[in-house]
Structures are given as C-alpha cells and as structure tokens.
Amino acid sequence: MAAPAAQDRVPRQSGTRLFWRRSSGALSVVISLVVTLLGLLVFTFGLSHLSPVDPVLQIAGDHASESTYAQVRRDLGLDQPLPMQFWHYLEHLVRGDLGISSITNQPVASDLLRTFPATIELATCAMIFGAIFGISLALLAAWKPGSLLDNVARLISLLGYSVPVFWLGLLGLLLFYAVLHWSAGPGRLDDIWIYTLEPKTGLVLIDSLLSGDPEMFRNAIAHLWLPVVVLGLLSMATITRLLRAALLEENSKEYVTLARAKGASRGRILLLHIFPNVRGTLITVLALSYATLLEGSVLTETVFAWPGVGRYMTTALFASDTPAILGSTLLIGGCFIVINALADALTYLTDPRTR
C-alpha cells in the first residue's frame, strides 16, 4: 500500500508546484503592468512641469496683478511640494479629471471620449487591412523563398516602411479624390450627413448602418477607405517583414525536414506545421502594430481632417494646450501598455513554449 500512496503524492506535488509557478508568473505580469502605468503617470506629470507654457499665465493673462497670479497658483496647487502635487494629480485622474482644454473650454476627458472612437475606428480598420494583406504576403514569401513573389513582398514591405505617411496621404488625396473621384475626401461624412447622423457608438460605420440610410453608409465607406489604406500600409509592412522572418526561421528546423521526408507538400507544411508554431510571434506583431496605429495616426488624421485623438493632439500642440496634450498622451500611452499586456497574456495562454 505504500507504493500507491507515494505515487499519489507525486502528481499533487507537481500540480501544486505548477500552480505556484503560474501564480507567480501572473503576479509578475500584474506588477510589471502597474509599474509601467506608474512610470507613464510620472512621465506625464513631469511633462506638465517641464512645459515652457506657464499655466498660471495662460489662465490669468498677461496683465493680471501679482495677487491674482498668486491666487491662481494656489488654486492650481502649484505652491505645494512636488510629491503633494503628484498625489493631487493622481486623485484627479482617479475621478476622471484631466483638466479643462483652453481650446474647447470643455473637460479634456469629454473631448477624448468624443474623439477617441474616431481613432479606434480608423486604427481598427487599418489593422484589419494590414493583417489580411500582411499575413498573406508573408505566407506567399515563405512559400517560395527567393522567388518573384518573395521579392515583391519584400519590396512592398520596404516601401511601407520608407514612404512617409503624410506624403502618401497627400498623394492619395490628389489622385483618388481630386483626379479620379474615387474617394469622398477628408472628414468622416459629407456635410449633408454629418449633422443628421445620431451618434450612438461614435463609430460612423456602425452609426450610419444603424440609421437605416444606405446612402449615408456608402458615404462613410467612401470617406474611410483611403485613410485606412494609407495607414494600413504601415502595419502591413511590419507584419509582412517580421512574420516572413519567423516563418523562414521555422522552415529550417528538423521537424520541417522530417515532414518533407514523409512526402508532405510545401503548402501543407507551411500552413499545418510551420504557421501554428509562429502564433506567438504573430500575436506580438499584431499587438505592436495595432498599438503603433493608435499612436501613429496623428499625421493621417491631420492630412485627412479625421476628428480623432491624433488631430486633437496636433491642434493642442499648436495652441500650447497643456491639459489636452497630457490627456491625449496619457490615453494613448495607457492603450499601448494595456494592448501589450493583453498580447503577452494571450501568447502565454496559446503557446506552451512560453510557460
């Protein structure tokens, strides 16, 4: 009877050890996420104090008295020590208070809630475009390395990295809007629709579809497709290059040689053997690409007059609107951190080699 008892204890010990290992891994991820978010908060707080724009002067004006300047400084809490100012900064953030924009005279949080759906819509559609064509090009390139398809895929990825987004956007507007009239031009909707659309989700495609007006929906697509293609070329280039490198690295391993020796076709090996083994790399690349699109849509939104966070931040920079700049930076930085944390968690759950 002693032997079975010993055998029963081994699985329980290994299961407990596995539980604590996974728990410690999850705890380290949470701690890393909290530390990174805290670093972002310290960064934005430091920006507010390193900015050359004096918030007191911006509120009181150039001709206020010294007593008025002192009162405004006390109201803003700038007369207190830096640790206390940082604590008050965190308290305001917890309440969702990001300050008042000097451009719109509205709370920055309200402005971001109004503009962020436009950025999400543009970045998500561009990500879908980039993922479909990027993964397809990478698979074609890895199917026959060194072939014409491989060279075309590498050329497209190189152009996606090399061509400036603002130049490509202006060229696209000139060709497809001014000359060919295939695009509806800047903005999200024509003026005839923009004031009649009821904003339910903030996403024009969904709201126009829910409105039941097919002409409005077609107009939204006509405005959206060109900035999506321009912005999506960046993610397509990133996905193609990194996924192609991962596929070619896996192609040189022994299990691929064994599959070839068994008579498996090149396409079957690529899709059924190699591609599942690079899913961790693919998840990471997609997450990084999506986060880059969220923070890199500034130029695209400016060129296409897209009323998203990128254009809002650009306007705030030109107007020295410090609360709007800091709020936009905090929002985009927080999205970047959360997306990367979700990608790490998804990779951990789907790829046993990372455990």
mmCIF file of C-alpha atoms in Angstrom:
data_model
loop_
_atom_site.group_PDB
_atom_site.id
_atom_site.type_symbol
_atom_site.label_atom_id
_atom_site.label_comp_id
_atom_site.label_asym_id
_atom_site.label_seq_id
_atom_site.Cartn_x
_atom_site.Cartn_y
_atom_site.Cartn_z
ATOM 1 C CA MET A 1 0.000 0.000 0.000
ATOM 2 C CA ALA A 2 2.960 2.331 0.473
ATOM 3 C CA ALA A 3 3.844 2.440 -3.219
ATOM 4 C CA PRO A 4 0.460 3.702 -4.441
ATOM 5 C CA ALA A 5 0.441 6.377 -1.727
ATOM 6 C CA ALA A 6 3.825 7.596 -2.922
ATOM 7 C CA GLN A 7 2.608 7.612 -6.499
ATOM 8 C CA ASP A 8 -0.447 9.648 -5.481
ATOM 9 C CA ARG A 9 1.700 12.240 -3.775
ATOM 10 C CA VAL A 10 3.829 12.974 -6.855
ATOM 11 C CA PRO A 11 1.037 14.416 -9.048
ATOM 12 C CA ARG A 12 -0.223 16.531 -6.143
ATOM 13 C CA GLN A 13 3.230 17.976 -5.530
ATOM 14 C CA SER A 14 3.825 18.660 -9.223
ATOM 15 C CA GLY A 15 0.346 20.209 -9.567
ATOM 16 C CA THR A 16 0.976 22.480 -6.584
ATOM 17 C CA ARG A 17 4.346 23.474 -7.973
ATOM 18 C CA LEU A 18 2.767 24.225 -11.347
ATOM 19 C CA PHE A 19 0.025 26.318 -9.674
ATOM 20 C CA TRP A 20 2.537 28.419 -7.741
ATOM 21 C CA ARG A 21 4.696 28.860 -10.830
ATOM 22 C CA ARG A 22 1.742 30.116 -12.869
ATOM 23 C CA SER A 23 0.549 32.297 -9.993
ATOM 24 C CA SER A 24 3.966 33.884 -9.604
ATOM 25 C CA GLY A 25 4.110 34.457 -13.363
ATOM 26 C CA ALA A 26 0.705 36.156 -13.353
ATOM 27 C CA LEU A 27 1.698 38.236 -10.325
ATOM 28 C CA SER A 28 4.897 39.374 -12.017
ATOM 29 C CA VAL A 29 2.893 40.433 -15.087
ATOM 30 C CA VAL A 30 0.476 42.443 -12.924
ATOM 31 C CA ILE A 31 3.343 44.091 -11.039
ATOM 32 C CA SER A 32 5.080 44.928 -14.315
ATOM 33 C CA LEU A 33 1.857 46.432 -15.668
ATOM 34 C CA VAL A 34 1.330 48.553 -12.543
ATOM 35 C CA VAL A 35 4.951 49.769 -12.556
ATOM 36 C CA THR A 36 4.730 50.664 -16.249
ATOM 37 C CA LEU A 37 1.480 52.574 -15.742
ATOM 38 C CA LEU A 38 3.020 54.383 -12.774
ATOM 39 C CA GLY A 39 6.010 55.287 -14.943
ATOM 40 C CA LEU A 40 3.630 56.701 -17.551
ATOM 41 C CA LEU A 41 1.914 58.803 -14.877
ATOM 42 C CA VAL A 42 5.269 60.113 -13.640
ATOM 43 C CA PHE A 43 6.235 60.909 -17.245
ATOM 44 C CA THR A 44 3.070 62.899 -17.943
ATOM 45 C CA PHE A 45 3.362 64.675 -14.578
ATOM 46 C CA GLY A 46 6.935 65.612 -15.422
ATOM 47 C CA LEU A 47 5.849 66.907 -18.824
ATOM 48 C CA SER A 48 3.363 69.229 -17.156
ATOM 49 C CA HIS A 49 6.180 70.804 -15.123
ATOM 50 C CA LEU A 50 8.789 70.842 -17.897
ATOM 51 C CA SER A 51 6.436 72.525 -20.351
ATOM 52 C CA PRO A 52 7.535 76.060 -21.297
ATOM 53 C CA VAL A 53 3.896 77.179 -21.081
ATOM 54 C CA ASP A 54 3.051 78.687 -17.703
ATOM 55 C CA PRO A 55 -0.464 77.503 -16.761
ATOM 56 C CA VAL A 56 -0.859 80.429 -14.364
ATOM 57 C CA LEU A 57 -0.084 82.929 -17.102
ATOM 58 C CA GLN A 58 -2.320 81.044 -19.513
ATOM 59 C CA ILE A 59 -5.298 81.305 -17.134
ATOM 60 C CA ALA A 60 -4.759 84.787 -15.634
ATOM 61 C CA GLY A 61 -3.485 86.504 -18.768
ATOM 62 C CA ASP A 62 -0.588 88.868 -19.355
ATOM 63 C CA HIS A 63 -1.941 91.891 -17.494
ATOM 64 C CA ALA A 64 -3.139 90.406 -14.204
ATOM 65 C CA SER A 65 -1.828 91.626 -10.871
ATOM 66 C CA GLU A 66 0.670 89.775 -8.710
ATOM 67 C CA SER A 67 -2.054 88.918 -6.205
ATOM 68 C CA THR A 68 -4.116 87.337 -8.989
ATOM 69 C CA TYR A 69 -1.117 85.266 -10.125
ATOM 70 C CA ALA A 70 -0.560 84.108 -6.548
ATOM 71 C CA GLN A 71 -4.226 83.182 -6.120
ATOM 72 C CA VAL A 72 -4.306 81.191 -9.369
ATOM 73 C CA ARG A 73 -1.092 79.408 -8.353
ATOM 74 C CA ARG A 74 -2.696 78.437 -5.034
ATOM 75 C CA ASP A 75 -5.874 77.292 -6.772
ATOM 76 C CA LEU A 76 -3.835 75.054 -9.069
ATOM 77 C CA GLY A 77 -1.813 73.703 -6.154
ATOM 78 C CA LEU A 78 1.487 74.817 -7.675
ATOM 79 C CA ASP A 79 2.609 76.355 -4.383
ATOM 80 C CA GLN A 80 2.804 72.894 -2.770
ATOM 81 C CA PRO A 81 5.765 70.442 -2.798
ATOM 82 C CA LEU A 82 6.118 68.178 -5.843
ATOM 83 C CA PRO A 83 5.139 64.925 -4.039
ATOM 84 C CA MET A 84 1.921 66.570 -2.870
ATOM 85 C CA GLN A 85 1.251 67.914 -6.369
ATOM 86 C CA PHE A 86 1.739 64.389 -7.781
ATOM 87 C CA TRP A 87 -0.676 62.979 -5.211
ATOM 88 C CA HIS A 88 -3.313 65.540 -6.165
ATOM 89 C CA TYR A 89 -2.617 64.688 -9.821
ATOM 90 C CA LEU A 90 -3.412 61.020 -9.104
ATOM 91 C CA GLU A 91 -6.559 61.980 -7.197
ATOM 92 C CA HIS A 92 -7.824 63.985 -10.175
ATOM 93 C CA LEU A 93 -7.041 61.099 -12.550
ATOM 94 C CA VAL A 94 -8.971 58.632 -10.403
ATOM 95 C CA ARG A 95 -12.001 60.934 -10.639
ATOM 96 C CA GLY A 96 -11.535 61.210 -14.419
ATOM 97 C CA ASP A 97 -10.489 64.855 -14.183
ATOM 98 C CA LEU A 98 -7.867 65.632 -16.838
ATOM 99 C CA GLY A 99 -8.294 69.386 -16.685
ATOM 100 C CA ILE A 100 -10.019 71.905 -18.926
ATOM 101 C CA SER A 101 -8.937 72.407 -22.523
ATOM 102 C CA SER A 102 -8.090 76.011 -23.375
ATOM 103 C CA ILE A 103 -9.221 75.402 -26.979
ATOM 104 C CA THR A 104 -12.695 73.974 -26.436
ATOM 105 C CA ASN A 105 -13.254 75.212 -22.844
ATOM 106 C CA GLN A 106 -14.539 71.703 -22.153
ATOM 107 C CA PRO A 107 -13.163 68.981 -19.856
ATOM 108 C CA VAL A 108 -10.365 67.099 -21.604
ATOM 109 C CA ALA A 109 -11.976 63.797 -20.618
ATOM 110 C CA SER A 110 -15.137 64.770 -22.523
ATOM 111 C CA ASP A 111 -13.095 65.790 -25.567
ATOM 112 C CA LEU A 112 -11.244 62.468 -25.537
ATOM 113 C CA LEU A 113 -14.492 60.494 -25.197
ATOM 114 C CA ARG A 114 -15.761 62.361 -28.244
ATOM 115 C CA THR A 115 -12.640 61.952 -30.406
ATOM 116 C CA PHE A 116 -11.306 58.532 -29.352
ATOM 117 C CA PRO A 117 -13.977 56.453 -31.182
ATOM 118 C CA ALA A 118 -12.867 58.029 -34.482
ATOM 119 C CA THR A 119 -9.272 56.949 -33.815
ATOM 120 C CA ILE A 120 -10.411 53.452 -32.781
ATOM 121 C CA GLU A 121 -12.448 53.110 -35.972
ATOM 122 C CA LEU A 122 -9.602 54.237 -38.221
ATOM 123 C CA ALA A 123 -6.917 52.180 -36.462
ATOM 124 C CA THR A 124 -9.064 49.021 -36.284
ATOM 125 C CA CYS A 125 -9.987 49.111 -39.975
ATOM 126 C CA ALA A 126 -6.345 49.810 -40.874
ATOM 127 C CA MET A 127 -5.281 46.900 -38.660
ATOM 128 C CA ILE A 128 -7.710 44.539 -40.397
ATOM 129 C CA PHE A 129 -6.416 45.683 -43.782
ATOM 130 C CA GLY A 130 -2.781 45.334 -42.721
ATOM 131 C CA ALA A 131 -3.300 41.931 -41.087
ATOM 132 C CA ILE A 132 -5.088 40.379 -44.069
ATOM 133 C CA PHE A 133 -2.590 41.538 -46.676
ATOM 134 C CA GLY A 134 0.466 41.339 -44.403
ATOM 135 C CA ILE A 135 -0.144 37.710 -43.387
ATOM 136 C CA SER A 136 -0.962 36.767 -46.992
ATOM 137 C CA LEU A 137 2.237 38.364 -48.324
ATOM 138 C CA ALA A 138 4.333 36.727 -45.606
ATOM 139 C CA LEU A 139 2.887 33.290 -46.388
ATOM 140 C CA LEU A 140 3.481 33.766 -50.116
ATOM 141 C CA ALA A 141 7.049 34.914 -49.469
ATOM 142 C CA ALA A 142 7.784 31.958 -47.183
ATOM 143 C CA TRP A 143 6.159 29.509 -49.590
ATOM 144 C CA LYS A 144 8.871 30.090 -52.196
ATOM 145 C CA PRO A 145 11.825 31.987 -50.677
ATOM 146 C CA GLY A 146 13.867 33.906 -53.238
ATOM 147 C CA SER A 147 11.128 33.744 -55.867
ATOM 148 C CA LEU A 148 9.392 36.617 -57.614
ATOM 149 C CA LEU A 149 6.608 36.531 -55.010
ATOM 150 C CA ASP A 150 9.167 36.783 -52.226
ATOM 151 C CA ASN A 151 10.893 39.750 -53.880
ATOM 152 C CA VAL A 152 7.558 41.527 -54.431
ATOM 153 C CA ALA A 153 6.587 41.001 -50.779
ATOM 154 C CA ARG A 154 9.923 42.365 -49.599
ATOM 155 C CA LEU A 155 9.609 45.364 -51.921
ATOM 156 C CA ILE A 156 6.116 46.181 -50.663
ATOM 157 C CA SER A 157 7.225 45.923 -47.034
ATOM 158 C CA LEU A 158 10.227 48.146 -47.776
ATOM 159 C CA LEU A 159 8.013 50.776 -49.415
ATOM 160 C CA GLY A 160 5.600 50.622 -46.489
ATOM 161 C CA TYR A 161 8.455 51.496 -44.149
ATOM 162 C CA SER A 162 10.155 54.057 -46.371
ATOM 163 C CA VAL A 163 7.326 56.207 -47.764
ATOM 164 C CA PRO A 164 6.239 58.959 -45.315
ATOM 165 C CA VAL A 165 2.601 58.639 -44.296
ATOM 166 C CA PHE A 166 1.787 62.328 -44.793
ATOM 167 C CA TRP A 167 3.282 62.308 -48.321
ATOM 168 C CA LEU A 168 1.366 59.150 -49.222
ATOM 169 C CA GLY A 169 -1.833 60.653 -47.817
ATOM 170 C CA LEU A 170 -1.467 63.866 -49.824
ATOM 171 C CA LEU A 171 -0.679 61.869 -52.954
ATOM 172 C CA GLY A 172 -3.713 59.663 -52.352
ATOM 173 C CA LEU A 173 -5.982 62.688 -51.958
ATOM 174 C CA LEU A 174 -4.607 64.214 -55.153
ATOM 175 C CA LEU A 175 -5.069 61.056 -57.182
ATOM 176 C CA PHE A 176 -8.179 59.371 -55.783
ATOM 177 C CA TYR A 177 -10.103 62.447 -54.603
ATOM 178 C CA ALA A 178 -9.154 65.337 -56.875
ATOM 179 C CA VAL A 179 -8.475 63.431 -60.124
ATOM 180 C CA LEU A 180 -10.306 60.086 -60.119
ATOM 181 C CA HIS A 181 -13.080 60.988 -57.611
ATOM 182 C CA TRP A 182 -12.963 57.501 -56.108
ATOM 183 C CA SER A 183 -12.718 58.870 -52.568
ATOM 184 C CA ALA A 184 -15.117 61.237 -50.820
ATOM 185 C CA GLY A 185 -12.216 63.283 -49.465
ATOM 186 C CA PRO A 186 -11.309 64.471 -45.943
ATOM 187 C CA GLY A 187 -13.565 64.051 -42.928
ATOM 188 C CA ARG A 188 -15.815 61.198 -41.867
ATOM 189 C CA LEU A 189 -19.002 62.218 -43.694
ATOM 190 C CA ASP A 190 -20.198 64.835 -46.166
ATOM 191 C CA ASP A 191 -21.739 67.960 -44.658
ATOM 192 C CA ILE A 192 -25.200 66.836 -45.713
ATOM 193 C CA TRP A 193 -24.933 63.781 -43.441
ATOM 194 C CA ILE A 194 -22.699 64.894 -40.590
ATOM 195 C CA TYR A 195 -25.400 66.890 -38.778
ATOM 196 C CA THR A 196 -28.180 64.366 -39.320
ATOM 197 C CA LEU A 197 -26.338 61.295 -38.015
ATOM 198 C CA GLU A 198 -27.296 60.292 -34.486
ATOM 199 C CA PRO A 199 -24.064 59.332 -32.664
ATOM 200 C CA LYS A 200 -24.896 56.122 -30.795
ATOM 201 C CA THR A 201 -21.498 54.430 -30.650
ATOM 202 C CA GLY A 202 -19.178 57.136 -32.005
ATOM 203 C CA LEU A 203 -18.208 54.795 -34.860
ATOM 204 C CA VAL A 204 -19.530 56.272 -38.101
ATOM 205 C CA LEU A 205 -19.723 52.944 -39.932
ATOM 206 C CA ILE A 206 -21.883 51.391 -37.229
ATOM 207 C CA ASP A 207 -23.960 54.516 -36.590
ATOM 208 C CA SER A 208 -24.661 55.050 -40.290
ATOM 209 C CA LEU A 209 -25.598 51.379 -40.633
ATOM 210 C CA LEU A 210 -27.947 51.608 -37.653
ATOM 211 C CA SER A 211 -29.550 54.723 -39.125
ATOM 212 C CA GLY A 212 -31.042 52.615 -41.902
ATOM 213 C CA ASP A 213 -29.840 55.002 -44.596
ATOM 214 C CA PRO A 214 -27.754 53.027 -47.137
ATOM 215 C CA GLU A 215 -26.603 56.228 -48.857
ATOM 216 C CA MET A 216 -25.106 57.509 -45.604
ATOM 217 C CA PHE A 217 -23.367 54.168 -45.044
ATOM 218 C CA ARG A 218 -21.854 54.271 -48.545
ATOM 219 C CA ASN A 219 -20.697 57.839 -47.922
ATOM 220 C CA ALA A 220 -18.991 56.756 -44.684
ATOM 221 C CA ILE A 221 -17.155 53.969 -46.535
ATOM 222 C CA ALA A 222 -16.147 56.419 -49.295
ATOM 223 C CA HIS A 223 -14.542 58.677 -46.667
ATOM 224 C CA LEU A 224 -12.935 55.834 -44.724
ATOM 225 C CA TRP A 225 -11.234 53.582 -47.260
ATOM 226 C CA LEU A 226 -8.411 55.904 -48.361
ATOM 227 C CA PRO A 227 -7.064 56.800 -44.876
ATOM 228 C CA VAL A 228 -7.441 53.127 -43.932
ATOM 229 C CA VAL A 229 -5.265 52.037 -46.857
ATOM 230 C CA VAL A 230 -2.679 54.764 -46.221
ATOM 231 C CA LEU A 231 -2.418 53.958 -42.511
ATOM 232 C CA GLY A 232 -2.746 50.200 -43.052
ATOM 233 C CA LEU A 233 0.302 50.073 -45.321
ATOM 234 C CA LEU A 234 2.482 50.734 -42.273
ATOM 235 C CA SER A 235 1.094 47.769 -40.332
ATOM 236 C CA MET A 236 1.141 45.590 -43.455
ATOM 237 C CA ALA A 237 4.853 46.268 -43.918
ATOM 238 C CA THR A 238 5.601 45.431 -40.269
ATOM 239 C CA ILE A 239 3.561 42.213 -40.294
ATOM 240 C CA THR A 240 4.999 41.048 -43.622
ATOM 241 C CA ARG A 241 8.617 41.573 -42.638
ATOM 242 C CA LEU A 242 8.514 40.098 -39.136
ATOM 243 C CA LEU A 243 6.189 37.188 -39.946
ATOM 244 C CA ARG A 244 8.217 36.267 -43.036
ATOM 245 C CA ALA A 245 11.401 36.159 -40.922
ATOM 246 C CA ALA A 246 9.695 33.942 -38.317
ATOM 247 C CA LEU A 247 8.336 31.563 -40.968
ATOM 248 C CA LEU A 248 11.719 31.212 -42.672
ATOM 249 C CA GLU A 249 13.388 30.543 -39.324
ATOM 250 C CA GLU A 250 10.931 27.745 -38.578
ATOM 251 C CA ASN A 251 11.377 26.401 -42.112
ATOM 252 C CA SER A 252 14.962 25.414 -41.337
ATOM 253 C CA LYS A 253 14.125 23.238 -38.311
ATOM 254 C CA GLU A 254 14.225 19.459 -38.123
ATOM 255 C CA TYR A 255 10.500 18.786 -37.901
ATOM 256 C CA VAL A 256 10.070 20.524 -41.277
ATOM 257 C CA THR A 257 12.786 18.317 -42.789
ATOM 258 C CA LEU A 258 11.009 15.259 -41.359
ATOM 259 C CA ALA A 259 7.680 16.370 -42.835
ATOM 260 C CA ARG A 260 9.321 16.804 -46.244
ATOM 261 C CA ALA A 261 10.852 13.328 -45.966
ATOM 262 C CA LYS A 262 7.377 11.906 -45.343
ATOM 263 C CA GLY A 263 6.190 13.442 -48.615
ATOM 264 C CA ALA A 264 4.138 16.379 -47.299
ATOM 265 C CA SER A 265 3.626 19.169 -49.819
ATOM 266 C CA ARG A 266 5.169 22.614 -49.373
ATOM 267 C CA GLY A 267 1.815 24.298 -48.794
ATOM 268 C CA ARG A 268 0.700 21.685 -46.251
ATOM 269 C CA ILE A 269 3.951 22.046 -44.306
ATOM 270 C CA LEU A 270 3.652 25.821 -44.307
ATOM 271 C CA LEU A 271 0.012 26.007 -43.198
ATOM 272 C CA LEU A 272 -0.279 22.975 -40.895
ATOM 273 C CA HIS A 273 3.199 22.683 -39.404
ATOM 274 C CA ILE A 274 5.065 25.992 -39.566
ATOM 275 C CA PHE A 275 2.306 28.599 -39.255
ATOM 276 C CA PRO A 276 0.846 27.252 -35.943
ATOM 277 C CA ASN A 277 4.334 27.397 -34.411
ATOM 278 C CA VAL A 278 4.703 31.139 -35.051
ATOM 279 C CA ARG A 279 1.378 32.157 -33.498
ATOM 280 C CA GLY A 280 3.177 33.687 -30.506
ATOM 281 C CA THR A 281 5.221 35.888 -32.820
ATOM 282 C CA LEU A 282 2.126 36.732 -34.843
ATOM 283 C CA ILE A 283 0.158 37.795 -31.738
ATOM 284 C CA THR A 284 3.024 40.036 -30.626
ATOM 285 C CA VAL A 285 3.407 41.585 -34.075
ATOM 286 C CA LEU A 286 -0.323 42.250 -34.395
ATOM 287 C CA ALA A 287 -0.472 43.840 -30.939
ATOM 288 C CA LEU A 288 2.529 46.070 -31.598
ATOM 289 C CA SER A 289 1.129 47.059 -34.983
ATOM 290 C CA TYR A 290 -2.254 47.966 -33.529
ATOM 291 C CA ALA A 291 -0.716 49.995 -30.714
ATOM 292 C CA THR A 292 1.513 51.755 -33.245
ATOM 293 C CA LEU A 293 -1.525 52.612 -35.369
ATOM 294 C CA LEU A 294 -3.267 54.146 -32.357
ATOM 295 C CA GLU A 295 -0.344 56.389 -31.541
ATOM 296 C CA GLY A 296 0.845 56.877 -35.114
ATOM 297 C CA SER A 297 -2.421 58.099 -36.581
ATOM 298 C CA VAL A 298 -1.533 61.741 -35.866
ATOM 299 C CA LEU A 299 -0.281 62.549 -39.365
ATOM 300 C CA THR A 300 -3.000 60.536 -41.089
ATOM 301 C CA GLU A 301 -5.762 62.220 -39.107
ATOM 302 C CA THR A 302 -4.237 65.628 -39.801
ATOM 303 C CA VAL A 303 -3.967 65.054 -43.559
ATOM 304 C CA PHE A 304 -7.487 63.631 -43.875
ATOM 305 C CA ALA A 305 -9.103 66.027 -41.340
ATOM 306 C CA TRP A 306 -10.140 62.978 -39.330
ATOM 307 C CA PRO A 307 -11.581 64.174 -35.986
ATOM 308 C CA GLY A 308 -9.709 61.717 -33.787
ATOM 309 C CA VAL A 309 -7.283 61.940 -30.876
ATOM 310 C CA GLY A 310 -4.324 62.452 -33.220
ATOM 311 C CA ARG A 311 -5.798 65.577 -34.770
ATOM 312 C CA TYR A 312 -6.977 66.758 -31.346
ATOM 313 C CA MET A 313 -3.431 66.390 -30.015
ATOM 314 C CA THR A 314 -1.948 68.202 -33.021
ATOM 315 C CA THR A 315 -4.310 71.140 -32.519
ATOM 316 C CA ALA A 316 -3.447 71.173 -28.805
ATOM 317 C CA LEU A 317 0.279 71.249 -29.579
ATOM 318 C CA PHE A 318 -0.062 74.265 -31.858
ATOM 319 C CA ALA A 319 -2.198 76.053 -29.260
ATOM 320 C CA SER A 320 0.037 75.042 -26.287
ATOM 321 C CA ASP A 321 -2.987 73.451 -24.626
ATOM 322 C CA THR A 322 -1.123 71.549 -21.890
ATOM 323 C CA PRO A 323 -4.093 69.680 -20.323
ATOM 324 C CA ALA A 324 -5.205 68.404 -23.743
ATOM 325 C CA ILE A 325 -1.654 67.329 -24.653
ATOM 326 C CA LEU A 326 -1.158 65.479 -21.364
ATOM 327 C CA GLY A 327 -4.586 63.844 -21.503
ATOM 328 C CA SER A 328 -4.025 62.602 -25.055
ATOM 329 C CA THR A 329 -0.546 61.323 -24.173
ATOM 330 C CA LEU A 330 -1.885 59.501 -21.134
ATOM 331 C CA LEU A 331 -4.712 57.901 -23.120
ATOM 332 C CA ILE A 332 -2.535 56.669 -25.999
ATOM 333 C CA GLY A 333 0.240 55.530 -23.663
ATOM 334 C CA GLY A 334 -2.241 53.636 -21.498
ATOM 335 C CA CYS A 335 -3.696 51.911 -24.556
ATOM 336 C CA PHE A 336 -0.196 50.910 -25.679
ATOM 337 C CA ILE A 337 0.610 49.378 -22.288
ATOM 338 C CA VAL A 338 -2.703 47.525 -21.970
ATOM 339 C CA ILE A 339 -2.530 46.123 -25.524
ATOM 340 C CA ASN A 340 0.980 44.789 -24.947
ATOM 341 C CA ALA A 341 -0.053 43.241 -21.632
ATOM 342 C CA LEU A 342 -3.030 41.517 -23.302
ATOM 343 C CA ALA A 343 -0.748 40.268 -26.085
ATOM 344 C CA ASP A 344 1.662 38.791 -23.529
ATOM 345 C CA ALA A 345 -1.208 37.092 -21.698
ATOM 346 C CA LEU A 346 -2.663 35.696 -24.924
ATOM 347 C CA THR A 347 0.748 34.416 -26.017
ATOM 348 C CA TYR A 348 1.201 32.758 -22.629
ATOM 349 C CA LEU A 349 -2.171 31.021 -22.910
ATOM 350 C CA THR A 350 -1.817 29.854 -26.511
ATOM 351 C CA ASP A 351 1.871 28.963 -26.748
ATOM 352 C CA PRO A 352 3.080 26.305 -24.279
ATOM 353 C CA ARG A 353 6.719 27.142 -25.078
ATOM 354 C CA THR A 354 6.397 30.469 -23.211
ATOM 355 C CA ARG A 355 5.315 28.841 -19.941
#
